[in-house]
PDB file of C-alpha atoms in Angstrom:
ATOM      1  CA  UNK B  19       8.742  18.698  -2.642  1.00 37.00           C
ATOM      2  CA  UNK B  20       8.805  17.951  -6.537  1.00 37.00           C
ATOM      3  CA  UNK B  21      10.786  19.548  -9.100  1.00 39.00           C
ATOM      4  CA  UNK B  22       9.596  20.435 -12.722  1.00 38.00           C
ATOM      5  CA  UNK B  23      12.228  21.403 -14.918  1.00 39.00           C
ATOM      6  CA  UNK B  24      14.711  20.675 -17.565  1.00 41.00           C
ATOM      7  CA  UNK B  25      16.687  17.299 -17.236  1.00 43.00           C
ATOM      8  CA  UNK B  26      19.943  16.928 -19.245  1.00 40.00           C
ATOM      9  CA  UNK B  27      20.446  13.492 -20.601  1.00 42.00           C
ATOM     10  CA  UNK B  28      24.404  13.138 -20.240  1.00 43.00           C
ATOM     11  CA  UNK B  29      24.411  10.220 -22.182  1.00 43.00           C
ATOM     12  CA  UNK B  30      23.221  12.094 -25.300  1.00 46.00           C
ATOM     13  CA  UNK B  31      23.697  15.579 -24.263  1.00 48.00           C
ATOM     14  CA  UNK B  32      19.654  15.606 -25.021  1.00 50.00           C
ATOM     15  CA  UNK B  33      17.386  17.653 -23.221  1.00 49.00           C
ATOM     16  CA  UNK B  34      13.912  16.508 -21.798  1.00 51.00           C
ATOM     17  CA  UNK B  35      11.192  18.523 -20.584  1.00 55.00           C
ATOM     18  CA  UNK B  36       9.570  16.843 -17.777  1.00 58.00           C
ATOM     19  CA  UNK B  37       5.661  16.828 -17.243  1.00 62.00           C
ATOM     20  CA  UNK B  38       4.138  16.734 -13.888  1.00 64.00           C
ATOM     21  CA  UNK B  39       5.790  17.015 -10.324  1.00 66.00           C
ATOM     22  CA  UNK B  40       8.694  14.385  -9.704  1.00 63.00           C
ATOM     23  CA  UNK B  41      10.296  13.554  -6.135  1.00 69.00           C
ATOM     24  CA  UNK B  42      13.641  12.798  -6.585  1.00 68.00           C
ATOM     25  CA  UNK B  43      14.711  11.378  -3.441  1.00 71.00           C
ATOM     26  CA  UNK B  44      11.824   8.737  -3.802  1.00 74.00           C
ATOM     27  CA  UNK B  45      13.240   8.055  -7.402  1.00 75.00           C
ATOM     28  CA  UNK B  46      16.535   7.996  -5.950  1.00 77.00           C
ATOM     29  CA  UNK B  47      15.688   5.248  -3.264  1.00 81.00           C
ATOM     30  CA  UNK B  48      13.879   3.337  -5.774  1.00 80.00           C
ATOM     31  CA  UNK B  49      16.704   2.862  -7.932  1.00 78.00           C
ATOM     32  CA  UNK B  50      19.187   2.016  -5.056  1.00 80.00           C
ATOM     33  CA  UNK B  51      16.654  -0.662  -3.761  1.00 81.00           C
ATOM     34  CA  UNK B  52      16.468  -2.164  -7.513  1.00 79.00           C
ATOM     35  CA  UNK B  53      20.405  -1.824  -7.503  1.00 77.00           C
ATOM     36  CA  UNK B  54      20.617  -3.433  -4.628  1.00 80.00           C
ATOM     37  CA  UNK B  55      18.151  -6.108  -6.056  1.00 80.00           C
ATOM     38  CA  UNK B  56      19.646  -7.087  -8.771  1.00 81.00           C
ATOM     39  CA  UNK B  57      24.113  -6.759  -7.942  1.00 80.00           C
ATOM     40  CA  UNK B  58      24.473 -10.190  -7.795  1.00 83.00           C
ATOM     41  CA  UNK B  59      22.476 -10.948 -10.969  1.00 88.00           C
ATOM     42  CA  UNK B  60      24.442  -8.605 -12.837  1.00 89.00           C
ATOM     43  CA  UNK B  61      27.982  -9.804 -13.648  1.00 91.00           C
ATOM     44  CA  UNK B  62      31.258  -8.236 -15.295  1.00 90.00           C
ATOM     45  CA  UNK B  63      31.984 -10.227 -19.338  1.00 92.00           C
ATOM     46  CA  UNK B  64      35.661  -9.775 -19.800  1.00 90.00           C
ATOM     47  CA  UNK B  65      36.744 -10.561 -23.793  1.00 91.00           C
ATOM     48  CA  UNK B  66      40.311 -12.207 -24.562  1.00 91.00           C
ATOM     49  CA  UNK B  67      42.354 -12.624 -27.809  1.00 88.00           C
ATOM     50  CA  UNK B  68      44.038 -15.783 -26.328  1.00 88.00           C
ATOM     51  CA  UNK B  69      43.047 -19.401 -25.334  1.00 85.00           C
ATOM     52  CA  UNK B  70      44.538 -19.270 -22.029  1.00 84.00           C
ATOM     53  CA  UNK B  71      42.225 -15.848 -21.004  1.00 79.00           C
ATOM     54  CA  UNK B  72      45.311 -13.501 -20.293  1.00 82.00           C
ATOM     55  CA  UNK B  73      44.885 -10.549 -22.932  1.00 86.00           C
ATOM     56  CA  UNK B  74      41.828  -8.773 -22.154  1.00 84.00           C
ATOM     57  CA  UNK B  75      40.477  -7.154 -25.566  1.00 85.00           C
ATOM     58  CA  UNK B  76      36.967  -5.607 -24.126  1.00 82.00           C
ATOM     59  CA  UNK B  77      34.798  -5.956 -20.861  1.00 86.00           C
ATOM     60  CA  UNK B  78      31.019  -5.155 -20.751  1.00 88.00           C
ATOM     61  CA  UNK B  79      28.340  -6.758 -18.223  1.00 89.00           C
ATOM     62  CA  UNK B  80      25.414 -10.026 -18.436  1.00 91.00           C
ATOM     63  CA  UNK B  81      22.733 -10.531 -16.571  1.00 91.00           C
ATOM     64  CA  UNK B  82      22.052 -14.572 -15.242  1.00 94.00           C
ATOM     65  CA  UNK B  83      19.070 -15.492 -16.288  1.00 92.00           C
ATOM     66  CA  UNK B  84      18.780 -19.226 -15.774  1.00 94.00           C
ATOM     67  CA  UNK B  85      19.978 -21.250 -13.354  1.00 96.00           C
ATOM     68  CA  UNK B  86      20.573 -25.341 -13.324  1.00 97.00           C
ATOM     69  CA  UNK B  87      22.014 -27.525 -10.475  1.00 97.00           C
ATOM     70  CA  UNK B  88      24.812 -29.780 -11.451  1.00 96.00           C
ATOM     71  CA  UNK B  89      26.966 -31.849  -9.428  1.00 96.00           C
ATOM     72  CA  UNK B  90      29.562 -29.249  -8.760  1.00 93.00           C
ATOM     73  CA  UNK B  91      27.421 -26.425  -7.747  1.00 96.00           C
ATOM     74  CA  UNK B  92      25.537 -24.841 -10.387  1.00 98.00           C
ATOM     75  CA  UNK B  93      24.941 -23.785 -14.232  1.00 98.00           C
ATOM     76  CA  UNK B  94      23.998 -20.445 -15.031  1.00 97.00           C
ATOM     77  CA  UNK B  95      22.946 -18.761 -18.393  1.00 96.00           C
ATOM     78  CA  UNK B  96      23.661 -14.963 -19.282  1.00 95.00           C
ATOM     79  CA  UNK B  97      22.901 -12.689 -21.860  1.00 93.00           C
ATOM     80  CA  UNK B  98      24.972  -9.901 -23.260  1.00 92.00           C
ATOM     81  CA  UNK B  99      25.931  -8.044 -26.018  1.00 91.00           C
ATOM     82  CA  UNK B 100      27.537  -9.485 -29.453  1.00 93.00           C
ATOM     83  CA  UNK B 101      29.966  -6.793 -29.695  1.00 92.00           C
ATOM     84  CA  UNK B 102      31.118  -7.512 -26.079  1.00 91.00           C
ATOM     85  CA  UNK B 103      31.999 -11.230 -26.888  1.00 93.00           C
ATOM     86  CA  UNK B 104      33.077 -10.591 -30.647  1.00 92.00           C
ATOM     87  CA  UNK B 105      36.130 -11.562 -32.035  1.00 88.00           C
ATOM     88  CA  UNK B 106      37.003 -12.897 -29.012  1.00 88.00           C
ATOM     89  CA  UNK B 107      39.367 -16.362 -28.492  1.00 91.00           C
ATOM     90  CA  UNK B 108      38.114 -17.171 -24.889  1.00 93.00           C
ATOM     91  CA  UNK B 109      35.398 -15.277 -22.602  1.00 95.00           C
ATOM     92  CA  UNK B 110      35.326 -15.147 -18.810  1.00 94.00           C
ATOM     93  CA  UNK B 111      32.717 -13.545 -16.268  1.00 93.00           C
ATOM     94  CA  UNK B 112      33.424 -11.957 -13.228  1.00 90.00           C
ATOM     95  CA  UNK B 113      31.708 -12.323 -10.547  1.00 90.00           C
ATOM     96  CA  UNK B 114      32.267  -9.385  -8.403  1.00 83.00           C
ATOM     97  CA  UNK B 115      30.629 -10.019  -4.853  1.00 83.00           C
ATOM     98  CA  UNK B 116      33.640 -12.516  -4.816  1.00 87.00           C
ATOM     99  CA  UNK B 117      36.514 -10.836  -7.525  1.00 86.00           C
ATOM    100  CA  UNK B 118      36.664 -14.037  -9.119  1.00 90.00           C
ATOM    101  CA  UNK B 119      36.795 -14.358 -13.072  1.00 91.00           C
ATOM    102  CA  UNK B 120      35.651 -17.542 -14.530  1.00 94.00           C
ATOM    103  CA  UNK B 121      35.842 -19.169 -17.941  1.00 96.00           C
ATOM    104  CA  UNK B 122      32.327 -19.378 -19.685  1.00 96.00           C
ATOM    105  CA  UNK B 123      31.236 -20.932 -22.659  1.00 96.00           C
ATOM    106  CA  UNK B 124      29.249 -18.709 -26.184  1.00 95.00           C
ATOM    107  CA  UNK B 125      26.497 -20.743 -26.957  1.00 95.00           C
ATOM    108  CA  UNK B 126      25.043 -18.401 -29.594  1.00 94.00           C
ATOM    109  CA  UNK B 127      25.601 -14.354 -30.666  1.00 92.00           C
ATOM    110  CA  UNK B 128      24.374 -12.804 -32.951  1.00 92.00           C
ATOM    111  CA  UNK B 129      25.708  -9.667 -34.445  1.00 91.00           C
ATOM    112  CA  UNK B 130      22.599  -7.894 -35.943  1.00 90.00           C
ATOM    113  CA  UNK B 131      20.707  -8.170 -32.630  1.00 90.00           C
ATOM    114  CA  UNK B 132      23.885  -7.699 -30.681  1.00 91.00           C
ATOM    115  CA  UNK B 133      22.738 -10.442 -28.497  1.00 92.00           C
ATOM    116  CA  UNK B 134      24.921 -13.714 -26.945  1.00 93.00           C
ATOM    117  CA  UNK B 135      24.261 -16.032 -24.663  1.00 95.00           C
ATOM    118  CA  UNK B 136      26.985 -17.631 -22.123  1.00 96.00           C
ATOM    119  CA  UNK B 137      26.884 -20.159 -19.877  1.00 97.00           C
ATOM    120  CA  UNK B 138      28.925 -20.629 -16.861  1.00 97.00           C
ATOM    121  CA  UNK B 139      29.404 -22.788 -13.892  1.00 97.00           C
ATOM    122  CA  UNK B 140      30.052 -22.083 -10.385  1.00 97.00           C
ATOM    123  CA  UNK B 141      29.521 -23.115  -6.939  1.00 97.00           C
ATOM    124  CA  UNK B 142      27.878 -19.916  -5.118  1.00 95.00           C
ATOM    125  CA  UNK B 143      23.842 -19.452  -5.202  1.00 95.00           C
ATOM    126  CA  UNK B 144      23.402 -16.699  -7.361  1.00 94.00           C
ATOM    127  CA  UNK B 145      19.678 -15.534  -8.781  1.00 91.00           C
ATOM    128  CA  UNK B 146      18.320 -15.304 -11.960  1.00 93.00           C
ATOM    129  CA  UNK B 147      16.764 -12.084 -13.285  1.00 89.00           C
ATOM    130  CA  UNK B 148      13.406 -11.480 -13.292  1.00 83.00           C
ATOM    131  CA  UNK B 149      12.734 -10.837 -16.880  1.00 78.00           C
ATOM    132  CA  UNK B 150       9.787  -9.095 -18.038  1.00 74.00           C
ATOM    133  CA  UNK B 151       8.036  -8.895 -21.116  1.00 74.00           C
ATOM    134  CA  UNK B 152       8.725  -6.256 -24.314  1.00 73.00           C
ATOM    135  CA  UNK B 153       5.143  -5.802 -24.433  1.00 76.00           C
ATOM    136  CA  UNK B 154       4.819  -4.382 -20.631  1.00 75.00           C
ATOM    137  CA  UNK B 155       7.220  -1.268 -21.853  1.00 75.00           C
ATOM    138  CA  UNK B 156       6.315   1.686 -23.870  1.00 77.00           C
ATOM    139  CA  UNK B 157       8.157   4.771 -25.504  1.00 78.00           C
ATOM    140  CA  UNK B 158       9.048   7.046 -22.889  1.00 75.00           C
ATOM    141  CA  UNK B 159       9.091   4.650 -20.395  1.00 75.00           C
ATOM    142  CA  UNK B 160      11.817   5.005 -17.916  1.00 71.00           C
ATOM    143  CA  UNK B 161      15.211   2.463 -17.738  1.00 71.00           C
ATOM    144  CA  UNK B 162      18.227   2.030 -15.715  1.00 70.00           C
ATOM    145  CA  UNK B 163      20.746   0.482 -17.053  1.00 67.00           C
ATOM    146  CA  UNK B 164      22.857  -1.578 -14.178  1.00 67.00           C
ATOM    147  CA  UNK B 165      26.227  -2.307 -15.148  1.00 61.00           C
ATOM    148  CA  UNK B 166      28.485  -4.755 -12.889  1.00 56.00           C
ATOM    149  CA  UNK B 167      28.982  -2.654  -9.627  1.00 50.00           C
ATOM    150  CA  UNK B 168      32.648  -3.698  -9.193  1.00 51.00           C
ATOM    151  CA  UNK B 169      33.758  -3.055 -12.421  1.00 47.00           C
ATOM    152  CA  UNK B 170      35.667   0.721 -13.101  1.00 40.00           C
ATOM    153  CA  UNK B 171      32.920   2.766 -13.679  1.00 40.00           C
ATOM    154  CA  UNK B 172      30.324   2.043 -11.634  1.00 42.00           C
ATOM    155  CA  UNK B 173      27.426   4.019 -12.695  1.00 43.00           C
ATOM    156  CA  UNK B 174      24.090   3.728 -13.263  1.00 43.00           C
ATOM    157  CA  UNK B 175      22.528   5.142 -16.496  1.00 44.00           C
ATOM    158  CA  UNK B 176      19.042   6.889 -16.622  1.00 44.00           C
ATOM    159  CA  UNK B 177      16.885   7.652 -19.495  1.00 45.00           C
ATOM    160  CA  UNK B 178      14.065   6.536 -21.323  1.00 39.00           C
ATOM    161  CA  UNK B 179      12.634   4.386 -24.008  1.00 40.00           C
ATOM    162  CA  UNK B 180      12.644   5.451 -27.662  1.00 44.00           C
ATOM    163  CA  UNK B 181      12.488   3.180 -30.489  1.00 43.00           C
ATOM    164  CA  UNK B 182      15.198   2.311 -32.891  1.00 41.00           C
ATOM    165  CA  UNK B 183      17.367   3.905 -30.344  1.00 42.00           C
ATOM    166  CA  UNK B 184      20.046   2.676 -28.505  1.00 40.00           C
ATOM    167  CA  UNK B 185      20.250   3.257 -24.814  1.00 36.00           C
TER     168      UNK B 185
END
C-alpha cells in the first residue's frame, strides 16, 4: 500500500510533506532499474597535483556523453564538475566495471557554471547518456543523483528540483 507522510531530506536535513499516496517499493525498483541503466555511463574523475597522475587531490564522477570510433577502440566525451577538475596538474577517469584509471584530457571548464568537459580514450564499448532537455523538468520534479557505483560511497541521492539550488 502507499505511504503519506513526512520525508526527511538527509542531504539538507529539510523536511517535505508529501501529497498523494506513494508506493515505495515501485519507486524503489524504478531507481535500481535506472541504476542499473546507466553504471557503465557513469564513471569515477580522480584529480592529481602531479604530471605523472600519482597524488590524488579530489575524486567526483562524469557521465559519457559522446562517443567516437578511432583506430584504437574508441573516444568518449564526459561532463563533470569544475571544482572536481580544478587546480588540477593531470586528470584520470575510472572506469569501474573494469578498476582501471585512465588519463583524460580538459577540453573546457568553467568555474561559474561548474561545468568541464573531458575526453578520454579506451577500447571497451561503453554508452553514452541519454540526455534530456532542461525544458522537460520542472520545480519539484524528482532527481537521483548516480554517482560512480565503485567508488567509496556508493549511494544514491534523492530529492527534488528547486531553482538556484544546488542538489
Amino acid at each position: 500500500d502507499g505511504v503519506q507522510d513526512v520525508i526527511n531530506n538527509y542531504i539538507y536535513n529539510n523536511l517535505y510533506q508529501t501529497v498523494g499516496n506513494y508506493e515505495l517499493l515501485s519507486i524503489n525498483q524504478t531507481v535500481v532499474n535506472l541504476v542499473k541503466t546507466v553504471e557503465k555511463s557513469v564513471i569515477g574523475i580522480s584529480n592529481y597535483s602531479d604530471y605523472a597522475g600519482s597524488s590524488n587531490t579530489g575524486t567526483g564522477t562524469g557521465g559519457i556523453y559522446k562517443r567516437e570510433t578511432t583506430a584504437n577502440g574508441y573516444k568518449y566525451t564526459v561532463f563533470t564538475n569544475h571544482h572536481v577538475i580544478e587546480d588540477g596538474k593531470s586528470v584520470k577517469v575510472y572506469l569501474g566495471d573494469i578498476d582501471e584509471y585512465v588519463f583524460a584530457n580538459v577540453v573546457k571548464s568553467d568555474k561559474n557554471l561548474d561545468l568541464a568537459v573531458l575526453t578520454f580514450e579506451h577500447k571497451n564499448l561503453y554508452e553514452p547518456l541519454k540526455l534530456g532537455s532542461i525544458g522537460s523538468i520542472a520545480n519539484g520534479d524528482f532527481v537521483v543523483h548516480v554517482p560512480q557505483v565503485n567508488l567509496i560511497y556508493k549511494k544514491n541521492r534523492y530529492g527534488t528540483t528547486e531553482r538556484n539550488e544546488p542538489f
